[in-house]
Coordinates of C-alpha atoms in Angstrom, one line a residue:
X1297 CA -0.3 24.5 -18.9
X1298 CA -0.4 21.1 -17.4
X1299 CA 2.4 20.4 -14.8
X1300 CA 5.4 18.5 -16.2
X1301 CA 7.6 18.0 -13.2
X1302 CA 7.0 17.3 -9.5
X1303 CA 8.5 20.7 -8.7
X1304 CA 5.8 22.3 -10.9
X1305 CA 3.2 20.3 -9.0
X1306 CA 4.5 21.7 -5.7
X1307 CA 4.5 25.3 -6.8
X1308 CA 1.1 24.9 -8.5
X1309 CA -0.3 23.5 -5.3
X1310 CA 1.0 26.1 -2.8
X1311 CA 0.4 29.1 -5.2
X1312 CA -2.9 28.2 -6.8
X1313 CA -4.5 26.3 -3.9
X1314 CA -3.7 28.6 -1.0
X1315 CA -5.4 27.2 2.1
X1316 CA -4.9 27.3 5.8
X1317 CA -4.9 23.5 6.1
X1318 CA -2.7 22.2 3.2
X1319 CA -1.3 19.5 5.6
X1320 CA -2.6 18.3 8.9
X1321 CA -0.7 16.4 11.7
X1322 CA -1.5 15.3 15.2
X1323 CA 1.0 16.6 17.8
X1324 CA 0.7 16.5 21.6
X1325 CA -2.8 15.0 21.3
X1326 CA -4.3 17.7 19.0
X1327 CA -4.5 18.1 15.2
X1328 CA -2.5 21.0 13.8
X1329 CA -2.9 22.6 10.4
X1330 CA 0.1 23.5 8.1
X1331 CA -0.9 26.4 5.8
X1332 CA 0.2 26.6 2.2
X1333 CA 2.6 29.5 3.1
X1334 CA 4.2 27.5 6.0
X1335 CA 4.5 24.5 3.7
X1336 CA 6.2 26.5 0.9
X1337 CA 8.6 28.2 3.4
X1338 CA 9.6 24.9 5.0
X1339 CA 10.4 23.4 1.6
X1340 CA 12.3 26.3 0.2
X1341 CA 14.4 26.8 3.4
X1342 CA 15.3 23.1 3.5
X1343 CA 16.0 23.1 -0.2
X1344 CA 18.5 25.9 0.1
X1345 CA 19.9 24.4 3.2
X1346 CA 20.6 21.2 1.3
X1347 CA 22.3 23.2 -1.4
X1348 CA 24.5 24.8 1.3
X1349 CA 25.6 21.3 2.3
X1350 CA 26.8 20.6 -1.2
X1351 CA 23.8 18.8 -2.7
X1352 CA 23.9 19.2 -6.4
X1353 CA 21.8 18.2 -9.4
X1354 CA 21.1 14.5 -9.6
X1355 CA 22.9 13.8 -6.2
X1356 CA 21.0 11.3 -4.1
X1357 CA 19.4 12.2 -0.8
X1358 CA 18.1 9.4 1.5
X1359 CA 15.0 9.8 3.5
X1360 CA 14.3 7.5 6.5
X1361 CA 11.0 8.6 8.1
X1362 CA 7.5 7.8 8.8
X1363 CA 4.6 9.7 7.2
X1364 CA 4.6 13.3 8.5
X1365 CA 4.9 16.9 7.1
X1366 CA 8.7 16.7 7.3
X1367 CA 8.6 13.8 4.9
X1368 CA 6.9 16.1 2.4
X1369 CA 9.3 18.9 3.1
X1370 CA 12.4 16.7 2.6
X1371 CA 11.0 15.1 -0.6
X1372 CA 10.1 18.4 -2.3
X1373 CA 13.1 20.2 -1.0
X1374 CA 15.4 17.6 -2.6
X1375 CA 13.5 17.6 -5.9
X1376 CA 13.5 21.4 -6.1
X1377 CA 17.3 21.3 -5.6
X1378 CA 17.5 19.2 -8.7
X1379 CA 18.5 16.1 -6.8
X1380 CA 16.9 12.7 -6.5
X1381 CA 15.6 11.3 -3.2
X1382 CA 15.9 7.7 -2.0
X1383 CA 13.1 6.9 0.4
X1384 CA 13.9 4.1 2.9
X1385 CA 11.1 2.1 4.7
X1386 CA 11.2 3.1 8.4
X1387 CA 10.6 -0.6 9.4
X1388 CA 13.9 -1.8 7.8
X1389 CA 16.7 -3.2 9.9
X1390 CA 20.1 -1.3 10.1
X1391 CA 21.8 -3.7 7.7
X1392 CA 19.0 -3.2 5.1
X1393 CA 19.3 0.6 5.5
X1394 CA 23.0 0.4 4.9
X1395 CA 22.5 -1.6 1.7
X1396 CA 20.3 1.2 0.3
X1397 CA 22.6 4.0 1.4
X1398 CA 25.6 2.3 -0.3
X1399 CA 23.9 1.1 -3.4
X1400 CA 22.4 4.5 -4.0
X1401 CA 25.5 6.4 -3.0
X1402 CA 23.4 8.8 -1.0
X1403 CA 25.3 12.0 -0.1
X1404 CA 22.9 13.2 2.6
X1405 CA 20.3 11.3 4.8
X1406 CA 17.3 12.8 6.7
X1407 CA 16.0 10.8 9.6
X1408 CA 12.9 11.3 11.7
X1409 CA 12.8 9.9 15.3
X1410 CA 15.6 9.0 17.7
X1411 CA 15.0 5.3 16.8
X1412 CA 15.7 6.0 13.1
X1413 CA 18.7 8.2 14.1
X1414 CA 20.1 5.2 16.0
X1415 CA 20.0 3.1 12.9
X1416 CA 22.0 5.7 11.0
X1417 CA 24.5 6.1 13.8
X1418 CA 25.0 2.3 13.8
X1419 CA 25.8 2.0 10.1
X1420 CA 27.2 5.4 9.2
X1421 CA 30.8 4.5 9.4
X1422 CA 30.2 1.8 6.7
X1423 CA 28.6 4.3 4.3
X1424 CA 31.5 6.1 2.7
X1425 CA 29.4 8.3 0.4
X1426 CA 27.3 9.7 3.3
X1427 CA 28.5 13.2 4.3
X1428 CA 25.7 14.6 6.4
X1429 CA 22.8 13.2 8.5
X1430 CA 19.9 15.5 9.3
X1431 CA 17.5 14.6 12.2
X1432 CA 13.9 15.9 12.5
X1433 CA 13.4 15.2 16.2
X1434 CA 15.3 15.8 19.5
X1435 CA 17.4 14.9 21.3
X1436 CA 20.7 16.1 19.6
X1437 CA 22.9 13.4 18.3
X1438 CA 26.7 13.9 17.9
X1439 CA 27.7 14.3 14.3
X1440 CA 24.2 15.0 13.1
X1441 CA 22.6 18.3 12.1
X1442 CA 19.1 19.3 13.2
X1443 CA 16.4 20.1 10.7
X1444 CA 16.2 23.6 12.2
X1445 CA 19.9 24.2 11.7
X1446 CA 19.7 23.3 8.0
X1447 CA 16.6 25.4 7.5
X1448 CA 18.4 28.3 9.2
X1449 CA 21.2 28.1 6.6
X1450 CA 18.6 28.0 3.9
X1451 CA 16.9 31.1 5.3
X1452 CA 20.1 33.0 5.1
X1453 CA 20.5 32.2 1.4
X1454 CA 16.9 33.0 0.7
X1455 CA 17.2 36.4 2.3
X1456 CA 19.8 37.3 -0.4
X1457 CA 17.8 35.7 -3.2
X1458 CA 14.1 35.0 -2.4
X1459 CA 13.4 33.4 -5.8
X1460 CA 16.4 31.1 -5.8
X1461 CA 14.5 27.8 -5.2
X1462 CA 11.8 28.5 -7.7
X1463 CA 14.4 29.4 -10.3
X1464 CA 16.4 26.2 -9.6
X1465 CA 13.2 24.1 -9.6
X1466 CA 12.3 25.6 -13.1
X1467 CA 15.6 24.1 -14.4
X1468 CA 14.5 20.6 -13.6
X1469 CA 13.5 18.6 -16.7
X1470 CA 10.8 16.0 -17.1
X1471 CA 13.3 13.3 -17.9
X1472 CA 15.5 14.1 -14.9
X1473 CA 15.7 11.3 -12.3
X1474 CA 13.3 12.1 -9.4
X1475 CA 13.7 9.1 -7.2
X1476 CA 15.3 5.8 -6.6
X1477 CA 12.8 3.4 -4.9
X1478 CA 14.2 0.1 -3.7
X1479 CA 11.9 -2.8 -4.5
X1480 CA 10.8 -5.0 -1.6
X1481 CA 13.1 -7.8 -2.5
X1482 CA 10.9 -10.9 -2.2
X1483 CA 13.8 -12.6 -3.9
X1484 CA 17.5 -11.5 -3.9
X1485 CA 18.7 -8.0 -3.0
X1486 CA 16.5 -5.0 -3.5
X1487 CA 17.0 -3.1 -6.8
X1488 CA 16.8 0.7 -7.1
X1489 CA 14.0 1.6 -9.5
X1490 CA 14.8 4.8 -11.4
X1491 CA 11.7 6.9 -11.8
X1492 CA 11.8 10.3 -13.6
X1493 CA 9.7 13.3 -13.0
X1494 CA 7.8 12.5 -16.2
X1495 CA 7.2 8.9 -15.1
X1496 CA 5.4 10.0 -12.0
X1497 CA 3.7 13.2 -13.3
X1498 CA 2.3 11.3 -16.3
X1499 CA 0.8 8.8 -13.8
X1500 CA -0.6 11.6 -11.7
X1501 CA -2.5 13.0 -14.7
X1502 CA -3.7 9.5 -15.8
X1503 CA -4.8 8.8 -12.2
X1504 CA -6.8 12.1 -12.0
X1505 CA -8.8 10.9 -15.0
X1506 CA -9.8 7.8 -13.0
X1507 CA -10.6 9.5 -9.6
X1508 CA -13.3 11.8 -10.9
X1509 CA -13.9 15.2 -9.3
X1510 CA -11.7 15.9 -6.3
X1511 CA -10.5 19.2 -5.1
X1512 CA -9.7 21.6 -2.2
X1513 CA -12.7 20.6 -0.1
X1514 CA -11.5 17.0 0.1
X1515 CA -9.4 15.5 2.9
X1516 CA -7.1 12.5 2.4
X1517 CA -5.8 10.4 5.3
X1518 CA -2.2 9.3 4.6
X1519 CA -1.1 6.1 6.3
X1520 CA 0.5 3.8 3.8
X1521 CA 4.3 4.4 3.8
X1522 CA 5.2 7.3 1.6
X1523 CA 8.3 5.2 0.6
X1524 CA 5.8 3.1 -1.4
X1525 CA 5.1 4.6 -4.9
X1526 CA 1.4 3.9 -4.5
X1527 CA 0.9 6.3 -1.6
X1528 CA 3.6 8.7 -2.9
X1529 CA 2.0 9.2 -6.3
X1530 CA -1.7 8.8 -5.3
X1531 CA -1.7 10.1 -1.7
X1532 CA 1.0 12.8 -2.1
X1533 CA 1.6 14.2 -5.5
X1534 CA -1.9 13.6 -6.9
X1535 CA -3.5 15.2 -3.8
X1536 CA -1.1 18.2 -4.0
X1537 CA -2.0 18.7 -7.7
X1538 CA -5.7 19.0 -6.8
X1539 CA -5.2 21.0 -3.5
X1540 CA -6.6 18.2 -1.3
X1541 CA -5.8 18.5 2.4
X1542 CA -3.4 15.7 3.4
X1543 CA -3.7 14.5 7.0
X1544 CA -1.0 12.2 8.3
X1545 CA -2.2 9.2 10.4
X1546 CA -0.3 8.7 13.7
X1547 CA 0.4 5.1 12.9
X1548 CA -1.3 2.1 11.2
X1549 CA -2.7 1.1 14.6
X1550 CA -4.3 4.5 15.0
X1551 CA -5.9 4.6 11.6
X1552 CA -9.5 3.6 12.9
X1553 CA -9.3 6.4 15.5
X1554 CA -7.8 8.9 13.1
X1555 CA -10.5 8.3 10.5
X1556 CA -13.2 9.3 13.0
X1557 CA -11.2 12.4 14.0
X1558 CA -10.2 13.6 10.6
X1559 CA -13.3 12.5 8.7
X1560 CA -11.5 11.9 5.4
X1561 CA -13.3 11.9 2.1
X1562 CA -10.5 9.9 0.3
X1563 CA -8.1 7.2 1.3
X1564 CA -5.6 4.9 -0.3
X1565 CA -4.9 1.5 1.2
X1566 CA -3.7 -2.0 0.7
X1567 CA -6.3 -4.8 1.0
X1568 CA -5.2 -5.7 4.5
X1569 CA -7.1 -2.7 6.0
X1570 CA -10.3 -3.6 4.2
X1571 CA -9.9 -7.3 5.2
X1572 CA -9.6 -6.2 8.9
X1573 CA -12.5 -3.8 8.7
X1574 CA -14.6 -6.5 7.0
X1575 CA -13.6 -9.1 9.7
X1576 CA -14.5 -6.6 12.5
X1577 CA -18.0 -6.0 11.1
X1578 CA -18.6 -9.8 10.8
X1579 CA -17.4 -10.4 14.3
X1580 CA -19.7 -7.7 15.7
X1581 CA -22.7 -9.1 13.8
X1582 CA -21.9 -12.6 15.0
X1583 CA -22.2 -11.3 18.6
X1584 CA -25.6 -9.6 17.9
X1585 CA -29.0 -10.9 18.6
X1586 CA -30.7 -13.2 16.0
X1587 CA -33.0 -10.4 15.1
X1588 CA -30.1 -7.9 14.4
X1589 CA -28.3 -10.6 12.4
X1590 CA -31.4 -11.1 10.2
X1591 CA -31.7 -7.3 9.7
X1592 CA -28.0 -7.2 8.7
X1593 CA -28.3 -10.1 6.2
X1594 CA -31.4 -8.5 4.7
X1595 CA -29.8 -5.1 4.5
X1596 CA -26.6 -6.5 2.9
X1597 CA -28.7 -8.3 0.3
X1598 CA -30.4 -5.0 -0.6
X1599 CA -27.1 -3.2 -0.7
X1600 CA -25.6 -5.8 -3.0
X1601 CA -28.5 -5.5 -5.4
X1602 CA -28.2 -1.7 -5.4
X1603 CA -24.5 -1.8 -5.9
X1604 CA -24.8 -4.2 -8.8
X1605 CA -27.3 -1.8 -10.4
X1606 CA -24.6 0.9 -10.1
X1607 CA -22.0 -1.3 -11.6
X1608 CA -24.3 -2.1 -14.5
X1609 CA -25.3 1.6 -14.9
X1610 CA -29.0 0.7 -14.1
X1611 CA -31.3 2.9 -12.1
X1612 CA -32.7 0.8 -9.2
X1613 CA -36.5 0.4 -9.2
X1614 CA -38.7 2.3 -6.7
X1615 CA -39.0 -0.7 -4.4
X1616 CA -35.2 -1.3 -4.2
X1617 CA -34.6 2.4 -3.6
X1618 CA -37.0 2.4 -0.7
X1619 CA -35.5 -0.8 0.8
X1620 CA -32.0 0.7 0.4
X1621 CA -33.0 3.9 2.2
X1622 CA -34.2 1.7 5.1
X1623 CA -31.1 -0.5 5.1
X1624 CA -29.0 2.6 5.1
X1625 CA -30.7 3.9 8.2
X1626 CA -30.6 0.6 10.0
X1627 CA -27.1 -0.7 9.2
X1628 CA -25.0 1.1 6.6
X1629 CA -24.8 4.5 8.2
X1630 CA -23.4 3.0 11.4
X1631 CA -20.7 1.2 9.4
X1632 CA -19.8 4.4 7.5
X1633 CA -19.7 6.4 10.7
X1634 CA -16.6 4.3 11.7
X1635 CA -14.7 5.9 8.8
X1636 CA -15.7 9.4 9.8
X1637 CA -19.0 9.5 7.9
X1638 CA -17.7 11.5 4.9
X1639 CA -15.7 9.0 2.9
X1640 CA -16.5 9.0 -0.8
X1641 CA -14.1 6.4 -2.0
X1642 CA -11.2 4.2 -1.1
X1643 CA -8.5 3.2 -3.6
X1644 CA -7.0 -0.3 -3.2
X1645 CA -3.6 -1.3 -4.5
X1646 CA -0.4 -3.2 -3.7
X1647 CA -2.0 -6.6 -3.6
X1648 CA -5.2 -8.3 -5.0
X1649 CA -8.5 -7.5 -3.3
X1650 CA -11.0 -10.2 -2.8
X1651 CA -14.1 -9.6 -4.9
X1652 CA -16.3 -10.4 -1.9
X1653 CA -14.8 -7.5 0.1
X1654 CA -15.1 -5.0 -2.8
X1655 CA -18.8 -5.9 -3.2
X1656 CA -19.4 -5.8 0.6
X1657 CA -18.0 -2.2 0.8
X1658 CA -19.9 -1.2 -2.3
X1659 CA -23.1 -2.5 -0.7
X1660 CA -22.7 -0.4 2.4
X1661 CA -21.9 2.7 0.4
X1662 CA -18.1 2.8 0.8
X1663 CA -16.8 2.5 -2.8
X1664 CA -13.4 0.8 -3.3
X1665 CA -11.7 1.4 -6.6
X1666 CA -9.2 -1.4 -7.1
X1667 CA -6.2 -0.7 -9.2
X1668 CA -3.0 -2.4 -10.3
X1669 CA 0.6 -1.5 -10.9
X1670 CA 4.2 -1.9 -9.8
X1671 CA 7.0 0.3 -8.5
X1672 CA 8.5 0.0 -12.0
X1673 CA 5.4 1.5 -13.5
X1674 CA 5.1 4.6 -11.3
X1675 CA 2.8 2.7 -10.3
X1676 CA -0.7 2.7 -11.9
X1677 CA -1.3 0.5 -15.0
X1678 CA -5.1 0.1 -14.5
X1679 CA -7.8 1.1 -12.1
X1680 CA -11.5 0.9 -11.7
X1681 CA -13.4 4.2 -11.9
X1682 CA -16.6 5.4 -10.3
X1683 CA -18.3 5.3 -13.7
X1684 CA -16.5 2.2 -15.1
X1685 CA -15.9 -0.6 -12.5
X1686 CA -16.1 -4.3 -12.5
X1687 CA -15.5 -6.0 -9.1
X1688 CA -13.0 -8.8 -9.4
X1689 CA -10.9 -6.9 -11.9
X1690 CA -8.4 -4.0 -11.5
X1691 CA -10.2 -1.9 -14.1
X1692 CA -9.3 -0.6 -17.5
X1693 CA -5.8 0.7 -18.3
X1694 CA -5.4 4.4 -17.5
X1695 CA -4.9 7.0 -20.2
X1696 CA -1.7 6.8 -22.1
X1697 CA -0.9 3.3 -20.9
X1698 CA -0.7 0.3 -23.2
X1699 CA -1.4 -3.2 -22.0
X1700 CA -1.2 -6.6 -23.7
X1701 CA -1.2 -10.2 -22.7
X1702 CA 1.7 -12.3 -23.8
X1703 CA 1.3 -15.9 -25.1
X1704 CA 2.1 -17.4 -21.7
X1705 CA -0.5 -15.1 -20.0
X1706 CA 2.0 -12.5 -18.6
X1707 CA 0.8 -8.9 -18.5
X1708 CA 3.0 -6.5 -20.5
X1709 CA 2.7 -2.7 -20.4
X1710 CA 4.3 0.2 -22.3
X1711 CA 4.1 4.0 -22.0
X1712 CA 5.4 7.0 -20.1
X1713 CA 4.9 5.3 -16.8
X1714 CA 7.6 2.7 -17.3
X1715 CA 10.8 3.2 -15.3
X1716 CA 14.1 4.3 -16.7
X1717 CA 15.6 1.1 -15.4
X1718 CA 17.3 -0.4 -12.4
X1719 CA 20.1 1.7 -10.9
X1720 CA 23.5 0.4 -12.1
X1721 CA 21.9 -2.9 -13.2
X1722 CA 21.6 -2.9 -17.0
X1723 CA 21.3 -6.7 -17.2
X1724 CA 18.4 -6.7 -14.7
X1725 CA 16.8 -3.9 -16.7
X1726 CA 17.1 -5.8 -20.0
X1727 CA 15.4 -8.8 -18.4
X1728 CA 12.2 -6.9 -17.8
X1729 CA 12.1 -4.2 -20.6
X1730 CA 12.3 -5.7 -24.1
X1731 CA 13.6 -3.9 -27.2
X1732 CA 10.1 -2.7 -28.1
X1733 CA 9.7 -1.0 -24.7
X1734 CA 7.3 -3.5 -23.2
X1735 CA 7.7 -4.0 -19.4
X1736 CA 7.2 -7.6 -18.3
X1737 CA 5.3 -7.4 -15.1
X1738 CA 5.7 -11.0 -13.9
X1739 CA 1.9 -11.1 -13.3
X1740 CA -0.5 -13.3 -15.1
X1741 CA -3.9 -12.0 -16.2
X1742 CA -6.6 -11.5 -18.8
X1743 CA -8.3 -8.6 -20.5
X1744 CA -12.1 -9.0 -20.0
X1745 CA -14.0 -6.5 -22.1
X1746 CA -11.3 -3.9 -21.6
X1747 CA -11.0 -4.6 -17.9
X1748 CA -7.8 -6.2 -16.6
X1749 CA -8.1 -9.2 -14.3
X1750 CA -5.0 -10.5 -12.4
X1751 CA -4.9 -14.2 -11.9
X1752 CA -1.6 -14.6 -10.1
X1753 CA 2.1 -13.9 -10.0
X1754 CA 3.9 -15.9 -12.7
X1755 CA 6.4 -17.2 -10.3
X1756 CA 3.7 -18.2 -7.7
X1757 CA 1.8 -20.6 -9.9
X1758 CA 1.6 -24.0 -8.3
X1759 CA 2.1 -26.9 -10.6
X1760 CA 1.2 -30.2 -8.8
X1761 CA 3.0 -33.5 -9.5
X1762 CA -0.1 -34.4 -11.6
X1763 CA 0.5 -31.4 -13.9
X1764 CA -2.4 -29.3 -12.6
X1765 CA -1.8 -25.5 -12.5
X1766 CA -3.2 -23.7 -9.4
X1767 CA -3.2 -19.9 -9.0
X1768 CA -2.9 -19.5 -5.2
X1769 CA -3.6 -15.8 -4.7
X1770 CA -7.4 -15.9 -5.5
X1771 CA -7.9 -18.8 -3.2
X1772 CA -5.8 -17.2 -0.4
X1773 CA -7.7 -13.9 -0.8
X1774 CA -11.0 -15.7 -0.5
X1775 CA -10.0 -17.5 2.6
X1776 CA -8.6 -14.3 4.3
X1777 CA -12.1 -12.9 4.2
X1778 CA -13.1 -15.3 7.0
X1779 CA -12.8 -13.7 10.5
X1780 CA -10.9 -16.7 11.9
X1781 CA -8.1 -16.5 9.3
X1782 CA -5.3 -13.9 9.5
X1783 CA -2.9 -15.1 6.9
X1784 CA -2.6 -18.2 4.7
X1785 CA 0.1 -19.5 2.2
X1786 CA -0.8 -22.3 -0.2
X1787 CA 1.8 -25.0 -0.8
X1788 CA 1.9 -27.7 -3.4
X1789 CA 4.4 -27.1 -6.1
X1790 CA 5.6 -30.5 -7.4
X1791 CA 3.5 -32.2 -4.7
X1792 CA 0.5 -34.4 -5.3
X1793 CA -2.0 -32.1 -3.6
X1794 CA -2.3 -28.6 -2.2
X1795 CA -1.8 -27.8 1.4
X1796 CA -1.5 -24.6 3.4
X1797 CA 0.3 -22.8 6.3
X1798 CA -2.3 -20.9 8.2
X1799 CA -1.9 -18.1 10.7
X1800 CA -5.1 -17.7 12.7
X1801 CA -6.7 -14.3 13.6
X1802 CA -5.8 -14.9 17.2
X1803 CA -8.2 -12.3 18.6
X1804 CA -11.1 -14.0 16.9
X1805 CA -9.8 -17.5 17.7
X1806 CA -9.3 -16.7 21.4
X1807 CA -12.9 -15.4 21.6
X1808 CA -14.1 -18.7 20.0
X1809 CA -12.0 -20.6 22.5
X1810 CA -13.6 -18.9 25.4
X1811 CA -17.1 -19.5 24.1
X1812 CA -16.3 -23.2 23.5
X1813 CA -14.5 -23.9 26.8
X1814 CA -11.2 -24.4 25.1
X1815 CA -8.4 -23.4 27.4
X1816 CA -4.7 -23.0 26.4
X1817 CA -1.7 -21.4 28.1
X1818 CA -0.2 -20.1 24.9
X1819 CA -0.9 -19.6 21.2
X1820 CA 1.3 -22.7 20.5
X1821 CA -0.9 -24.8 22.8
X1822 CA -4.0 -23.3 21.3
X1823 CA -3.2 -24.2 17.7
X1824 CA -2.3 -27.8 18.7
X1825 CA -5.7 -28.3 20.4
X1826 CA -7.6 -31.0 18.3
X1827 CA -10.8 -28.9 18.5
X1828 CA -9.1 -25.9 17.0
X1829 CA -7.5 -28.0 14.3
X1830 CA -10.9 -29.5 13.5
X1831 CA -12.5 -26.0 13.4
X1832 CA -10.0 -24.8 10.8
X1833 CA -10.2 -28.0 8.8
X1834 CA -14.0 -27.7 8.6
X1835 CA -13.8 -23.9 7.8
X1836 CA -11.3 -24.5 4.9
X1837 CA -13.5 -27.3 3.5
X1838 CA -16.6 -25.2 3.6
X1839 CA -14.9 -22.2 2.0
X1840 CA -13.3 -24.2 -0.8
X1841 CA -16.2 -26.6 -1.6
X1842 CA -16.9 -24.8 -4.9
X1843 CA -13.4 -25.2 -6.2
X1844 CA -12.2 -27.9 -8.6
X1845 CA -11.1 -31.0 -6.7
X1846 CA -7.4 -30.5 -7.6
X1847 CA -7.6 -26.9 -6.2
X1848 CA -8.9 -27.8 -2.8
X1849 CA -6.6 -27.6 0.2
X1850 CA -6.3 -31.1 1.6
X1851 CA -4.2 -30.4 4.7
X1852 CA -3.3 -27.4 6.8
X1853 CA -0.7 -26.6 9.5
X1854 CA -1.6 -23.9 12.0
X1855 CA 1.2 -21.6 13.0
X1856 CA 1.4 -20.1 16.5
X1857 CA 2.5 -16.6 15.5
X1858 CA 2.0 -14.0 12.8
X1859 CA 4.5 -13.5 10.0
X1860 CA 6.8 -10.5 10.7
X1861 CA 9.2 -8.2 8.9
X1862 CA 11.8 -8.8 11.5
X1863 CA 11.8 -12.5 10.9
X1864 CA 12.2 -11.9 7.1
X1865 CA 8.8 -13.3 6.3
X1866 CA 7.2 -10.1 5.1
X1867 CA 8.3 -7.3 2.7
X1868 CA 8.3 -3.7 3.9
X1869 CA 4.8 -3.4 2.3
X1870 CA 3.7 -6.4 4.4
X1871 CA 3.4 -8.9 1.5
X1872 CA 4.3 -12.5 2.4
X1873 CA 7.7 -13.6 1.1
X1874 CA 6.3 -17.0 -0.1
X1875 CA 9.7 -18.5 -0.9
X1876 CA 11.2 -17.5 2.5
X1877 CA 8.1 -18.9 4.3
X1878 CA 8.3 -22.2 2.4
X1879 CA 12.0 -22.5 3.3
X1880 CA 11.6 -21.5 6.9
X1881 CA 8.8 -23.9 7.5
X1882 CA 10.1 -26.8 5.4
X1883 CA 9.9 -29.3 8.2
X1884 CA 6.3 -28.4 8.9
X1885 CA 5.4 -28.7 5.2
X1886 CA 7.2 -32.0 4.9
X1887 CA 5.2 -33.4 7.8
X1888 CA 2.0 -32.4 5.9
X1889 CA 3.0 -34.7 3.1
X1890 CA 4.3 -37.6 5.1
X1891 CA 2.5 -40.9 4.5
X1892 CA -0.1 -41.1 1.7
X1893 CA -1.8 -38.8 -0.7
X1894 CA -4.8 -36.9 0.7

């Protein structure tokens, strides 16, 4: 029988895939395995402990934590108790945490580190529904329970009734609310997306059809926030369903080192990781000798031809196979070694991936399957597959998911993956789900031979004063593949030409500055140096020379610092808040348009 609820996925995982390393975590400098038995015991004890605290069916339990085994324990313990959890991004500010606590009416909150506990302590008095706070880590905090204390209460209850949690979990229905996930809120307050067990489980099964063969010998490195439905569905529940070992990265910064240590076979990521990896390879090649640079270019050309043959389901000729074997020994194996040497595939989601990057990774033997979806769709709508891929698209719709393109180009979708609605916001729900059940994504795209291609966000389309429509995302994604460019935001709505705010990759820029005798006391001074401005002007012109004249960026403003979450410029998933950035840098933008047309 296929699993129907997330509780069933958990019990299927720990009972049918018994293994000594169900989860892995690095503690005190060493990787430690969590067995299936230990995993089950932790979840069941915590679940009964939550019941002892008064958590009942469909109550909400908040979870403020980084990725770690305790995140999985708390999530599954809540679900098996019949309640719904409310994951909160650990990089949110206290006021944002308070908003989620109050809007969701969470009865209990679990927090990880002392830093997260301080956030709860700061706002707790303003959260009237919150009865208990449970901390994972020491030191003790007045008024908060420890995870061990709550598990001890659960142990007592289980001693009297060992099957209590499994029995309660069996009462959970597929259409029960599983989670409230608060959207990133690029505009307005975040909304609580109501996802049922069936929403997510249907997506797990649809996703498995796209992944191909994965199983108990695979290892997945988890580093995207589990608060995000992409990592939670694909990197958590889907992996549990198949018995894949889940290793939790120490942090985003430690991912490169953890990849070498864990040697994963599977990983989910947003494009930013691939962009940085790509930039690092190009930076290293640029520092190599002319001979090594020629070998790299030749190898990459061979790899691209071999990858294209795979995409087109052609067997490469004998000569290409021989060349590819040599290129693999000379170049590609070294690049793959930086991922641990065992990685079979990456999955990319959360934002558009530049085609050039997908083709580069495919060429070196690191397959990226790009997909697409939203929090409201649990999340996957479409994804490329090992046997059906087309770089530059997000693949065909997954099984059971309908997709159509509206007259204005907006992507609509319908199926079991579509959310129940926004929590306590019927009007907002009615705005995005029509009477026929079609969810309006807000994205613009086309269906190309059954493959879905995203062209832009509907609200992000730039319409110049001359009436020309420009989709900024594909252009921005292209430019971000250059090693000197960290982030870029195109401007130009109701203006007579497009311009851009550009954040340099300061590590690469400072290296260029040293090599070209450009001295600066600060990043602010560096980006105002005429030689640096000329470098970026020239780079932008070269990279956009193939675009239509009206699409080309005519002027740029270099910013002396990166966009940050703390400054309100990024969402918790590190997407740029375009409207916030435009408003914050209005004076800078206005100066770009002073005088005459470019």
